[in-house]
Short mmCIF file of C-alpha atoms in Angstrom, two decimals:
data_model
loop_
_atom_site.label_atom_id
_atom_site.label_comp_id
_atom_site.label_asym_id
_atom_site.label_seq_id
_atom_site.Cartn_x
_atom_site.Cartn_y
_atom_site.Cartn_z
CA MET J 9 -58.35 -25.40 -106.06
CA THR J 10 -58.13 -24.19 -102.28
CA HIS J 11 -59.91 -21.40 -100.97
CA PRO J 12 -57.91 -18.04 -101.96
CA ILE J 13 -55.93 -16.49 -99.01
CA LEU J 14 -55.54 -13.17 -100.35
CA THR J 15 -58.18 -11.96 -103.70
CA MET J 16 -57.34 -8.51 -105.62
CA GLU J 17 -60.60 -7.46 -107.51
CA ASN J 18 -60.43 -4.36 -110.35
CA LEU J 19 -57.46 -2.41 -107.94
CA SER J 20 -56.40 0.98 -109.54
CA VAL J 21 -54.21 2.92 -108.02
CA GLY J 22 -53.44 6.49 -109.03
CA PHE J 23 -50.81 9.54 -107.22
CA GLY J 24 -51.50 13.02 -107.34
CA ARG J 25 -53.42 15.84 -105.64
CA GLN J 26 -57.17 15.15 -105.66
CA ALA J 27 -57.20 17.78 -108.90
CA ASN J 28 -54.75 16.32 -110.88
CA ILE J 29 -54.49 12.01 -110.03
CA GLU J 30 -52.23 10.22 -112.36
CA GLN J 31 -53.72 6.73 -112.63
CA VAL J 32 -50.61 3.97 -112.45
CA THR J 33 -52.59 1.08 -112.25
CA HIS J 34 -55.48 -0.14 -114.01
CA GLN J 35 -58.28 -2.95 -112.87
CA VAL J 36 -55.58 -5.62 -111.52
CA SER J 37 -57.09 -8.80 -110.13
CA LEU J 38 -54.90 -11.60 -108.33
CA SER J 39 -55.36 -14.31 -106.26
CA ILE J 40 -53.29 -16.61 -104.31
CA CYS J 41 -53.83 -19.37 -102.38
CA LYS J 42 -52.27 -20.76 -99.76
CA GLY J 43 -49.13 -22.52 -100.57
CA GLU J 44 -49.14 -21.49 -103.35
CA THR J 45 -46.39 -18.93 -104.97
CA LEU J 46 -47.64 -16.37 -107.86
CA ALA J 47 -45.19 -14.47 -109.73
CA LEU J 48 -45.16 -11.28 -110.80
CA VAL J 49 -43.04 -9.48 -113.30
CA GLY J 50 -42.70 -6.72 -115.96
CA GLU J 51 -40.23 -3.97 -116.30
CA SER J 52 -39.31 -1.13 -114.10
CA GLY J 53 -42.39 1.14 -113.70
CA SER J 54 -44.68 -1.71 -114.93
CA GLY J 55 -46.64 -1.22 -111.82
CA LYS J 56 -45.43 -4.53 -109.94
CA SER J 57 -44.04 -2.82 -106.57
CA VAL J 58 -47.29 -0.32 -106.41
CA THR J 59 -49.24 -3.28 -106.86
CA ALA J 60 -47.91 -5.40 -103.86
CA ASN J 61 -47.92 -2.42 -101.77
CA SER J 62 -51.13 -1.58 -101.74
CA ILE J 63 -51.59 -5.28 -100.43
CA LEU J 64 -50.51 -3.79 -97.13
CA LYS J 65 -51.30 -0.11 -97.48
CA LEU J 66 -47.89 1.09 -97.59
CA LEU J 67 -48.03 3.38 -100.31
CA PRO J 68 -47.24 7.31 -99.43
CA LYS J 69 -50.75 8.48 -97.78
CA GLY J 70 -51.81 11.95 -99.35
CA SER J 71 -50.65 10.91 -102.65
CA ALA J 72 -51.53 7.87 -103.17
CA HIS J 73 -55.18 7.39 -103.82
CA TYR J 74 -56.98 3.56 -104.21
CA LEU J 75 -59.27 4.69 -107.06
CA GLU J 76 -61.55 1.17 -107.04
CA GLY J 77 -61.80 -2.12 -106.75
CA LYS J 78 -61.11 -4.27 -103.57
CA ILE J 79 -58.16 -6.28 -101.50
CA THR J 80 -59.60 -9.25 -99.25
CA PHE J 81 -56.83 -10.79 -96.97
CA ASP J 82 -58.61 -14.33 -95.04
CA ASP J 83 -61.99 -12.26 -95.20
CA ILE J 84 -60.49 -9.14 -94.30
CA ASP J 85 -60.98 -5.83 -96.40
CA ILE J 86 -57.80 -4.40 -96.19
CA LEU J 87 -58.56 -1.06 -97.76
CA GLN J 88 -61.30 -0.18 -94.96
CA CYS J 89 -59.41 -1.50 -92.21
CA SER J 90 -58.10 1.13 -89.58
CA GLU J 91 -54.44 1.65 -88.93
CA ARG J 92 -54.63 -0.14 -85.62
CA GLN J 93 -55.90 -3.37 -87.43
CA LEU J 94 -53.40 -3.34 -90.36
CA ARG J 95 -50.64 -3.27 -87.75
CA GLY J 96 -51.80 -6.56 -86.34
CA ILE J 97 -51.30 -8.15 -89.81
CA ARG J 98 -47.76 -6.14 -91.24
CA GLY J 99 -45.64 -8.00 -90.03
CA GLY J 100 -47.34 -10.98 -88.35
CA ARG J 101 -50.09 -12.37 -90.59
CA ILE J 102 -48.25 -10.85 -93.66
CA GLY J 103 -44.52 -10.59 -94.18
CA MET J 104 -42.88 -8.02 -96.50
CA ILE J 105 -39.22 -8.50 -97.63
CA PHE J 106 -38.45 -4.86 -99.66
CA GLN J 107 -36.16 -4.71 -102.51
CA GLU J 108 -33.64 -1.86 -100.64
CA PRO J 109 -32.46 -3.47 -97.28
CA MET J 110 -30.36 0.20 -96.66
CA VAL J 111 -33.36 1.88 -96.52
CA SER J 112 -35.80 -0.81 -94.80
CA LEU J 113 -33.09 -0.98 -92.13
CA ASN J 114 -32.85 1.07 -89.16
CA PRO J 115 -29.13 2.59 -89.66
CA LEU J 116 -28.97 3.68 -85.85
CA HIS J 117 -30.18 0.18 -84.56
CA LYS J 118 -27.94 -3.28 -84.50
CA ILE J 119 -29.56 -5.70 -86.54
CA GLY J 120 -29.91 -7.83 -83.18
CA LYS J 121 -32.53 -5.16 -81.64
CA GLN J 122 -34.64 -4.97 -84.97
CA LEU J 123 -35.21 -8.84 -84.92
CA VAL J 124 -35.91 -8.78 -80.89
CA GLU J 125 -38.55 -5.89 -81.50
CA THR J 126 -40.21 -7.58 -84.32
CA LEU J 127 -40.65 -10.71 -82.28
CA SER J 128 -41.54 -8.64 -79.44
CA ILE J 129 -44.62 -6.65 -80.98
CA HIS J 130 -46.06 -9.55 -82.86
CA ARG J 131 -45.36 -12.55 -80.24
CA GLY J 132 -44.62 -11.15 -77.25
CA VAL J 133 -41.59 -13.45 -76.97
CA ARG J 134 -39.35 -12.24 -74.03
CA GLN J 135 -35.91 -11.05 -74.85
CA SER J 136 -33.30 -13.58 -74.16
CA LYS J 137 -35.85 -16.10 -76.16
CA ALA J 138 -35.82 -13.73 -78.80
CA GLU J 139 -32.08 -13.45 -79.14
CA THR J 140 -32.09 -16.85 -79.61
CA ILE J 141 -34.40 -17.18 -81.96
CA ALA J 142 -32.83 -14.38 -84.00
CA ILE J 143 -29.61 -16.15 -83.97
CA GLU J 144 -31.50 -19.02 -85.28
CA TRP J 145 -33.16 -17.35 -88.29
CA LEU J 146 -29.78 -15.39 -89.03
CA GLU J 147 -27.73 -18.97 -89.25
CA LYS J 148 -31.36 -20.07 -91.44
CA VAL J 149 -30.64 -17.19 -94.20
CA GLY J 150 -27.04 -18.13 -94.35
CA ILE J 151 -25.30 -15.31 -92.05
CA ARG J 152 -21.64 -16.19 -91.42
CA HIS J 153 -21.00 -16.00 -87.59
CA PRO J 154 -24.82 -15.28 -86.72
CA SER J 155 -23.98 -15.04 -83.14
CA VAL J 156 -21.37 -11.95 -83.73
CA LYS J 157 -23.10 -10.35 -86.93
CA ILE J 158 -26.62 -10.12 -84.70
CA ASN J 159 -24.12 -7.13 -82.69
CA ALA J 160 -23.62 -5.56 -85.98
CA TYR J 161 -25.04 -2.03 -87.72
CA PRO J 162 -26.60 -2.42 -91.12
CA HIS J 163 -23.67 -0.27 -92.60
CA GLU J 164 -20.99 -2.81 -91.42
CA LEU J 165 -23.31 -5.73 -93.79
CA SER J 166 -22.53 -6.50 -97.00
CA GLY J 167 -25.41 -5.85 -99.74
CA GLY J 168 -26.09 -9.48 -99.65
CA GLU J 169 -26.05 -9.91 -95.82
CA ARG J 170 -28.14 -7.16 -95.50
CA GLN J 171 -30.58 -8.52 -97.97
CA ARG J 172 -30.62 -11.47 -95.80
CA VAL J 173 -31.22 -10.01 -92.56
CA MET J 174 -34.57 -8.56 -94.51
CA ILE J 175 -35.17 -12.22 -95.38
CA ALA J 176 -35.04 -12.91 -91.97
CA MET J 177 -36.74 -10.50 -90.65
CA ALA J 178 -40.23 -10.50 -92.99
CA LEU J 179 -40.02 -14.68 -92.19
CA ILE J 180 -39.34 -14.51 -88.39
CA ASN J 181 -42.53 -14.40 -86.91
CA GLU J 182 -43.78 -17.23 -89.65
CA PRO J 183 -46.20 -15.50 -91.55
CA GLU J 184 -49.61 -16.73 -93.92
CA LEU J 185 -48.48 -14.48 -96.61
CA LEU J 186 -45.13 -13.28 -97.72
CA ILE J 187 -44.67 -10.40 -99.68
CA ALA J 188 -41.29 -10.72 -101.32
CA ASP J 189 -40.21 -7.51 -103.51
CA GLU J 190 -36.99 -8.82 -105.60
CA PRO J 191 -35.63 -10.38 -102.59
CA THR J 192 -32.62 -11.91 -103.95
CA THR J 193 -31.59 -9.10 -106.39
CA ALA J 194 -28.33 -8.41 -104.28
CA LEU J 195 -27.42 -12.03 -104.09
CA ASP J 196 -24.67 -14.25 -105.94
CA VAL J 197 -26.38 -17.47 -107.70
CA SER J 198 -25.14 -19.34 -105.04
CA VAL J 199 -26.82 -17.78 -102.07
CA GLN J 200 -29.90 -17.34 -104.01
CA ALA J 201 -30.28 -20.66 -104.59
CA GLN J 202 -30.07 -21.24 -100.74
CA ILE J 203 -32.84 -18.30 -100.23
CA LEU J 204 -35.07 -20.05 -102.83
CA ASP J 205 -34.71 -23.46 -101.67
CA LEU J 206 -35.09 -21.82 -97.59
CA LEU J 207 -38.41 -20.42 -98.92
CA LYS J 208 -39.56 -23.14 -100.71
CA GLN J 209 -38.84 -25.33 -97.45
CA LEU J 210 -40.62 -22.64 -95.17
CA GLN J 211 -43.57 -22.80 -97.74
CA GLN J 212 -43.90 -26.91 -97.13
CA GLU J 213 -43.48 -26.40 -93.23
CA LEU J 214 -46.07 -23.11 -92.58
CA GLY J 215 -48.01 -23.78 -95.62
CA MET J 216 -47.14 -19.86 -96.24
CA ALA J 217 -48.62 -17.75 -99.91
CA MET J 218 -46.11 -16.05 -101.41
CA LEU J 219 -46.13 -13.02 -103.79
CA PHE J 220 -42.74 -12.92 -105.55
CA ILE J 221 -41.74 -10.04 -107.55
CA THR J 222 -39.03 -9.98 -109.82
CA HIS J 223 -37.42 -9.26 -113.11
CA ASP J 224 -35.43 -12.44 -113.18
CA LEU J 225 -37.24 -15.01 -115.22
CA SER J 226 -34.77 -18.05 -113.99
CA ILE J 227 -35.79 -17.69 -110.69
CA VAL J 228 -39.54 -17.54 -111.82
CA ARG J 229 -39.05 -20.86 -113.40
CA ARG J 230 -37.58 -22.05 -110.36
CA ILE J 231 -40.02 -20.77 -107.95
CA ALA J 232 -43.12 -19.91 -109.04
CA ASP J 233 -46.51 -22.10 -109.38
CA ARG J 234 -48.40 -18.91 -111.65
CA VAL J 235 -47.08 -16.15 -113.20
CA ALA J 236 -48.66 -12.53 -113.52
CA VAL J 237 -47.24 -10.57 -116.52
CA MET J 238 -47.92 -6.36 -115.78
CA GLN J 239 -47.11 -4.04 -118.39
CA GLU J 240 -47.86 -0.40 -118.28
CA GLY J 241 -50.19 -0.87 -115.10
CA HIS J 242 -52.05 -3.70 -116.71
CA LEU J 243 -52.09 -7.25 -116.28
CA VAL J 244 -51.64 -8.45 -119.74
CA GLU J 245 -51.23 -12.60 -118.90
CA VAL J 246 -51.61 -14.76 -115.92
CA GLY J 247 -51.29 -18.36 -116.02
CA GLU J 248 -49.96 -22.00 -115.08
CA CYS J 249 -45.36 -20.93 -114.60
CA GLN J 250 -44.96 -23.96 -117.56
CA GLN J 251 -47.77 -23.10 -119.92
CA VAL J 252 -46.64 -19.16 -119.57
CA PHE J 253 -42.93 -19.78 -120.42
CA GLN J 254 -43.84 -22.62 -123.29
CA SER J 255 -46.80 -20.62 -125.20
CA PRO J 256 -46.63 -17.38 -123.85
CA ASN J 257 -50.32 -15.55 -125.10
CA HIS J 258 -48.97 -11.74 -125.03
CA ALA J 259 -46.34 -9.97 -126.92
CA TYR J 260 -45.19 -8.33 -124.34
CA THR J 261 -44.49 -11.69 -122.38
CA GLN J 262 -42.82 -13.30 -125.06
CA LEU J 263 -40.47 -9.94 -125.34
CA LEU J 264 -39.16 -10.61 -121.47
CA ILE J 265 -39.05 -14.44 -122.27
CA ASN J 266 -36.40 -13.74 -125.07
CA SER J 267 -34.42 -10.84 -122.86
CA ASP J 268 -31.83 -12.58 -121.15
CA PRO J 269 -28.22 -11.72 -121.48
CA ARG J 270 -26.82 -12.92 -125.05
CA GLY J 271 -24.11 -11.77 -127.52
CA THR J 272 -20.53 -11.86 -127.11
CA PRO J 273 -17.54 -9.35 -125.82
CA VAL J 274 -16.36 -7.11 -128.16
CA VAL J 275 -13.31 -7.64 -130.08
CA VAL J 276 -10.43 -6.51 -128.43
CA ARG J 277 -8.49 -4.27 -131.07
CA GLU J 278 -5.30 -5.40 -130.52
CA PRO J 279 -2.43 -6.73 -127.88
CA SER J 280 -1.44 -3.64 -125.65
CA GLU J 281 0.68 -3.47 -122.21
CA PRO J 282 -1.64 -3.71 -119.59
CA ILE J 283 -3.70 -0.28 -118.59
CA LEU J 284 -3.82 -1.85 -114.91
CA ASP J 285 -1.48 -4.35 -113.07
CA VAL J 286 -2.39 -5.57 -109.84
CA GLU J 287 -0.31 -7.64 -108.08
CA GLN J 288 0.05 -9.21 -103.99
CA LEU J 289 -2.80 -6.74 -103.38
CA ARG J 290 -4.20 -7.49 -99.50
CA VAL J 291 -6.73 -6.06 -97.87
CA TRP J 292 -7.26 -7.11 -94.19
CA PHE J 293 -9.10 -5.50 -91.83
CA PRO J 294 -7.75 -5.52 -88.17
CA ILE J 295 -10.20 -6.60 -85.26
CA THR J 296 -9.11 -5.26 -81.71
CA GLY J 297 -9.52 -6.32 -78.32
CA GLY J 298 -8.99 -5.72 -75.01
CA VAL J 299 -8.87 -2.57 -72.60
CA PHE J 300 -5.77 -1.13 -74.87
CA LYS J 301 -7.63 -2.16 -78.04
CA ARG J 302 -4.81 -3.96 -79.04
CA VAL J 303 -5.15 -5.72 -82.74
CA VAL J 304 -6.00 -9.36 -81.97
CA SER J 305 -6.36 -11.00 -85.29
CA HIS J 306 -8.16 -9.96 -88.86
CA ILE J 307 -11.10 -10.12 -91.02
CA LYS J 308 -8.99 -11.15 -94.35
CA ALA J 309 -11.15 -9.64 -96.87
CA VAL J 310 -8.68 -9.85 -99.81
CA THR J 311 -5.82 -12.19 -99.78
CA ASP J 312 -2.82 -12.22 -102.70
CA MET J 313 -5.37 -10.70 -105.72
CA GLN J 314 -3.51 -10.59 -109.21
CA ILE J 315 -5.28 -8.61 -112.00
CA SER J 316 -3.82 -7.81 -115.65
CA LEU J 317 -6.14 -5.77 -117.60
CA SER J 318 -5.50 -4.75 -121.23
CA ARG J 319 -6.91 -1.71 -122.74
CA GLY J 320 -10.42 -1.98 -124.02
CA GLN J 321 -10.26 -5.45 -122.25
CA SER J 322 -13.32 -6.13 -119.69
CA ILE J 323 -12.41 -8.83 -116.97
CA GLY J 324 -14.96 -10.07 -114.81
CA LEU J 325 -15.04 -10.62 -110.61
CA VAL J 326 -17.43 -13.18 -109.54
CA GLY J 327 -18.39 -14.88 -106.19
CA GLU J 328 -20.45 -14.80 -103.67
CA SER J 329 -21.45 -11.76 -101.28
CA GLY J 330 -18.34 -11.24 -98.86
CA SER J 331 -15.95 -13.11 -101.37
CA GLY J 332 -14.04 -9.70 -101.36
CA LYS J 333 -15.38 -8.36 -104.95
CA SER J 334 -16.23 -5.06 -104.07
CA THR J 335 -13.35 -4.51 -101.78
CA THR J 336 -11.21 -5.52 -104.50
CA GLY J 337 -12.84 -2.88 -106.57
CA MET J 338 -12.77 -0.09 -103.88
CA ALA J 339 -8.77 -1.03 -103.12
CA ILE J 340 -8.02 -0.48 -106.77
CA LEU J 341 -9.56 2.80 -106.88
CA LYS J 342 -7.66 3.71 -103.42
CA LEU J 343 -11.01 4.04 -101.51
CA VAL J 344 -9.89 1.57 -99.01
CA ASN J 345 -6.33 0.45 -97.78
CA SER J 346 -4.67 -2.00 -98.88
CA GLU J 347 -1.05 -3.74 -99.06
CA GLY J 348 0.99 -4.66 -102.44
CA SER J 349 1.25 -3.07 -105.97
CA ILE J 350 -1.28 -1.31 -108.03
CA ARG J 351 0.19 0.10 -111.00
CA TYR J 352 -2.03 1.72 -113.77
CA GLN J 353 -0.36 2.73 -116.98
CA GLY J 354 2.86 1.89 -115.53
CA ASN J 355 2.61 4.28 -112.55
CA GLU J 356 2.79 2.69 -108.80
CA LEU J 357 -0.53 4.17 -107.26
CA GLN J 358 0.44 3.20 -103.58
CA GLY J 359 1.89 5.64 -101.60
CA LEU J 360 -0.04 8.67 -103.54
CA ASP J 361 -2.12 11.33 -101.17
CA ARG J 362 -4.88 12.64 -102.19
CA LYS J 363 -3.51 15.20 -104.09
CA ALA J 364 -1.46 13.04 -106.15
CA MET J 365 -4.26 10.76 -107.02
CA LEU J 366 -6.30 13.67 -107.95
CA PRO J 367 -5.09 13.53 -111.85
CA TYR J 368 -6.00 9.64 -111.83
CA ARG J 369 -9.21 10.10 -110.45
CA ARG J 370 -10.91 11.36 -113.80
CA ARG J 371 -8.78 8.54 -115.94
CA MET J 372 -10.37 5.58 -113.35
CA GLN J 373 -14.06 6.19 -112.86
CA VAL J 374 -16.58 4.08 -111.33
CA VAL J 375 -20.62 3.11 -111.66
CA PHE J 376 -22.21 1.44 -108.66
CA GLN J 377 -24.67 -1.33 -107.89
CA ASP J 378 -27.45 0.82 -106.48
CA PRO J 379 -28.05 4.22 -108.53
CA PHE J 380 -30.68 5.67 -106.27
CA SER J 381 -28.05 5.38 -103.33
CA ALA J 382 -25.15 6.88 -105.35
CA LEU J 383 -27.25 9.97 -107.28
CA ASN J 384 -27.76 12.93 -104.82
CA PRO J 385 -31.36 13.33 -104.62
CA ARG J 386 -30.68 17.38 -104.37
CA MET J 387 -29.15 17.56 -107.48
CA SER J 388 -30.29 17.77 -111.16
CA VAL J 389 -29.47 15.52 -113.31
CA ALA J 390 -27.05 17.92 -115.01
CA GLN J 391 -25.39 18.98 -111.91
CA VAL J 392 -24.70 15.26 -110.98
CA ILE J 393 -23.23 14.53 -114.50
CA GLY J 394 -21.22 17.62 -114.66
CA GLU J 395 -19.99 17.58 -111.25
CA GLY J 396 -16.75 16.09 -112.07
CA LEU J 397 -16.03 18.55 -114.59
CA ARG J 398 -16.24 21.11 -112.46
CA VAL J 399 -13.76 19.48 -110.09
CA HIS J 400 -11.06 18.43 -112.99
CA GLU J 401 -11.94 20.97 -115.30
CA GLN J 402 -11.76 24.93 -115.83
CA LEU J 403 -14.76 25.64 -118.13
CA SER J 404 -17.28 28.08 -118.56
CA ASP J 405 -20.99 26.98 -117.59
CA GLU J 406 -22.13 27.06 -121.19
CA GLU J 407 -19.24 24.69 -122.20
CA ILE J 408 -20.13 22.40 -119.32
CA ASP J 409 -23.71 22.57 -120.45
CA GLU J 410 -22.81 21.32 -124.37
CA MET J 411 -20.63 18.60 -122.67
CA ILE J 412 -23.66 17.23 -120.44
CA VAL J 413 -25.95 17.05 -123.46
CA LYS J 414 -23.40 15.39 -125.77
CA VAL J 415 -23.08 12.73 -123.03
CA MET J 416 -26.99 12.19 -122.24
CA ARG J 417 -27.34 11.67 -126.16
CA GLU J 418 -24.59 8.95 -126.29
CA VAL J 419 -26.08 7.00 -123.30
CA ASP J 420 -29.58 7.34 -124.91
CA LEU J 421 -31.10 9.82 -122.32
CA ASP J 422 -33.18 12.84 -123.50
CA PRO J 423 -31.25 15.82 -122.84
CA ASP J 424 -34.09 18.15 -122.17
CA SER J 425 -34.51 16.34 -118.92
CA ARG J 426 -31.26 17.32 -117.41
CA HIS J 427 -32.88 19.58 -115.02
CA ARG J 428 -35.18 16.89 -113.55
CA TYR J 429 -34.04 15.30 -110.53
CA PRO J 430 -32.73 11.02 -110.00
CA ASN J 431 -36.50 10.31 -108.20
CA GLU J 432 -38.26 11.26 -111.35
CA PHE J 433 -36.46 8.79 -113.67
CA SER J 434 -36.64 4.59 -113.66
CA GLY J 435 -33.84 2.09 -112.48
CA GLY J 436 -32.74 2.01 -116.02
CA GLN J 437 -32.35 5.87 -116.30
CA ARG J 438 -31.01 6.04 -113.49
CA GLN J 439 -27.83 3.69 -114.42
CA ARG J 440 -27.83 5.57 -117.34
CA ILE J 441 -27.32 8.48 -115.85
CA ALA J 442 -24.37 7.33 -113.29
CA ILE J 443 -22.81 5.60 -116.77
CA ALA J 444 -23.07 9.36 -118.42
CA ARG J 445 -21.42 10.87 -115.03
CA ALA J 446 -18.45 8.45 -115.19
CA LEU J 447 -18.16 9.08 -118.84
CA ILE J 448 -18.24 12.52 -119.00
CA LEU J 449 -14.46 12.67 -117.79
CA LYS J 450 -13.18 10.70 -120.74
CA PRO J 451 -11.98 7.78 -118.77
CA GLU J 452 -9.48 5.00 -119.69
CA PHE J 453 -11.21 2.73 -117.21
CA ILE J 454 -14.42 2.13 -115.68
CA LEU J 455 -14.65 -0.19 -112.45
CA LEU J 456 -18.52 -1.58 -112.53
CA ASP J 457 -19.88 -2.87 -109.66
CA GLU J 458 -22.86 -4.70 -110.24
CA PRO J 459 -24.21 -2.26 -112.51
CA THR J 460 -26.95 -4.36 -113.71
CA SER J 461 -28.42 -6.31 -111.18
CA SER J 462 -31.03 -4.15 -109.83
CA LEU J 463 -32.48 -3.94 -113.47
CA ASP J 464 -35.19 -5.82 -115.32
CA ARG J 465 -33.81 -8.30 -118.11
CA THR J 466 -35.04 -5.98 -120.91
CA VAL J 467 -33.13 -2.85 -119.17
CA GLN J 468 -30.57 -4.71 -118.33
CA ALA J 469 -30.00 -6.09 -122.29
CA GLN J 470 -30.14 -2.61 -123.08
CA VAL J 471 -27.68 -1.38 -120.70
CA LEU J 472 -25.17 -3.89 -121.64
CA ASP J 473 -25.69 -3.15 -125.25
CA LEU J 474 -24.52 0.38 -124.46
CA LEU J 475 -21.22 -0.47 -122.35
CA LYS J 476 -20.46 -2.74 -125.06
CA SER J 477 -20.57 -0.03 -127.89
CA LEU J 478 -19.24 2.38 -125.55
CA GLN J 479 -16.43 0.11 -124.96
CA GLN J 480 -15.83 -0.37 -128.51
CA LYS J 481 -16.13 3.56 -129.31
CA TYR J 482 -13.62 4.47 -126.89
CA GLY J 483 -11.44 1.55 -126.57
CA LEU J 484 -12.46 1.42 -122.47
CA SER J 485 -11.30 -1.08 -119.96
CA TYR J 486 -13.65 -2.76 -117.98
CA LEU J 487 -13.33 -4.76 -114.52
CA PHE J 488 -16.69 -5.89 -113.85
CA ILE J 489 -18.20 -7.10 -110.49
CA SER J 490 -21.07 -9.31 -110.98
CA HIS J 491 -22.60 -12.19 -109.04
CA ASP J 492 -24.73 -13.17 -112.67
CA LEU J 493 -22.68 -15.29 -114.60
CA ASN J 494 -24.83 -14.82 -117.86
CA VAL J 495 -23.72 -11.17 -117.76
CA VAL J 496 -20.67 -11.98 -117.34
CA LYS J 497 -20.54 -14.51 -119.95
CA SER J 498 -22.01 -11.50 -122.45
CA LEU J 499 -19.35 -8.62 -121.70
CA CYS J 500 -16.35 -10.12 -120.28
CA HIS J 501 -13.12 -11.77 -121.84
CA TYR J 502 -11.81 -13.17 -118.90
CA THR J 503 -13.01 -13.88 -115.43
CA ILE J 504 -11.60 -14.37 -111.77
CA VAL J 505 -13.69 -16.15 -109.57
CA LEU J 506 -13.41 -15.19 -105.72
CA LYS J 507 -14.24 -17.20 -102.55
CA GLN J 508 -13.64 -15.59 -99.20
CA GLY J 509 -11.17 -13.33 -100.53
CA GLU J 510 -9.05 -15.51 -102.37
CA ILE J 511 -8.54 -16.38 -106.22
CA VAL J 512 -9.78 -19.87 -106.71
CA GLU J 513 -10.15 -20.15 -110.85
CA GLN J 514 -9.39 -17.88 -113.33
CA GLY J 515 -9.16 -17.91 -117.29
CA GLU J 516 -10.64 -16.67 -120.69
CA THR J 517 -14.50 -16.59 -120.07
CA LYS J 518 -15.64 -18.72 -122.50
CA GLY J 519 -13.42 -21.70 -121.81
CA LEU J 520 -13.84 -21.14 -117.82
CA PHE J 521 -17.37 -21.35 -117.74
CA THR J 522 -17.23 -24.37 -120.54
CA ASP J 523 -15.03 -26.53 -118.53
CA PRO J 524 -14.44 -25.46 -114.83
CA ARG J 525 -12.44 -26.99 -112.88
CA HIS J 526 -12.92 -25.90 -109.30
CA PRO J 527 -15.82 -27.14 -107.22
CA TYR J 528 -16.99 -23.70 -106.49
CA THR J 529 -16.81 -22.28 -110.06
CA LYS J 530 -18.76 -25.45 -111.32
CA GLU J 531 -21.36 -24.93 -108.42
CA LEU J 532 -21.74 -21.27 -110.15
CA VAL J 533 -22.10 -22.28 -113.45
CA THR J 534 -24.56 -25.03 -112.72
CA LEU J 535 -26.58 -22.63 -110.71
CA SER J 536 -26.35 -19.74 -113.34
CA SER J 537 -27.83 -22.51 -116.31
CA LEU J 538 -30.70 -23.32 -114.14
#
């Protein structure tokens, strides 16, 4: 076995002030060799990201404490390094892909400037050459029209595109070690496969080591040489990938392996008139040019979308990033301008102004992909969940609090925690808060935009079970946007496959996944089964 490039010995980390430090990781020992991929897996709150961030001392100063242990990178004692030494290692010799790209990318600078800056700092590359390298890397990670997108701001890119920019930024300096914290969470299976293949290819070219943090065990099977499993801050199992999956030693490892989405959609009570009818929906964004800013072309985000959703039914919208899934959802909720017909319970929504839409707002709710961004950090959980009631109902504070307590129990949250803030909850708990916020208004239709993609498998299974039980209890209709076909198979009765804003195939979920006709659908089904 080659000499490890990184060694972690008995690392224990705690948070808090000196008088009251809570230990969160306990004597974690790991090693990674040159060219090797070590996957670090476990539930939210297990200590994966704390362990990874410790390698570059990225934990918050003042509140984070390295209680014991040692981290050695290429014979350098990381915990004893000065800030100046660390600056030379961070982003240069050790690259890092963070989980949430919108937080990691500077919203005030174009992505090109951010890529050029990292090349300039670590390799001293001149501006013109750096721009060429940046465009090459954007193309490598699958960004369409890289020479155009290099001039875009982060908010102008889709979630998947932002994640790819983060990957390009981490790899552009060709690091010796890459720390990848959930790098493919926001990506559909086809782009995910491209990124994983790219990472493996770069590993072979550069001899790069990789610490890969993920909750998706199908990725671990594909990319990892060894697996380390964490539970509640403890390392409970480490071993060769094949051995761990075939004969896990620890009960928790077995639980993770058995937590893949399973089950079938809830039985629809009886055929009914569509609650939502969408016909010829089109969302085209104008591109202006010239001195007078005339419209010279259009970005065709969605073209001729058709959806018919019945009460108690779930329809899945699947496709790669930028295929128009989320844009379709936002158009149906009238959060972006569109053409075509959107009928809700027989009533045409197109043409309605803000005031006329208000009665429909409470009946049509949404749960977003990233609950951390969707929940106001300055509001308590009670304020977040009860916000819609204060807009749509004339109720006393006591009545509102009573309804908040009731809905929190329905989504398996402790009502006594309602006066805490979103940052005090795990990812799975925050998603339950988002579901409670939607549910409290007693809607008939909920748009679910990637509601489980950022969750680990065990929590994902719990949230899917919750969504099914709520659907069965209240006859809810779901439009479920996802890139995870296994999740869609578990929840959705009917599936629509989108590519570049157009429907390429649709049908009953079971039949569509069993016998796909379109080459793109076949590709998605094949990749999801790996």
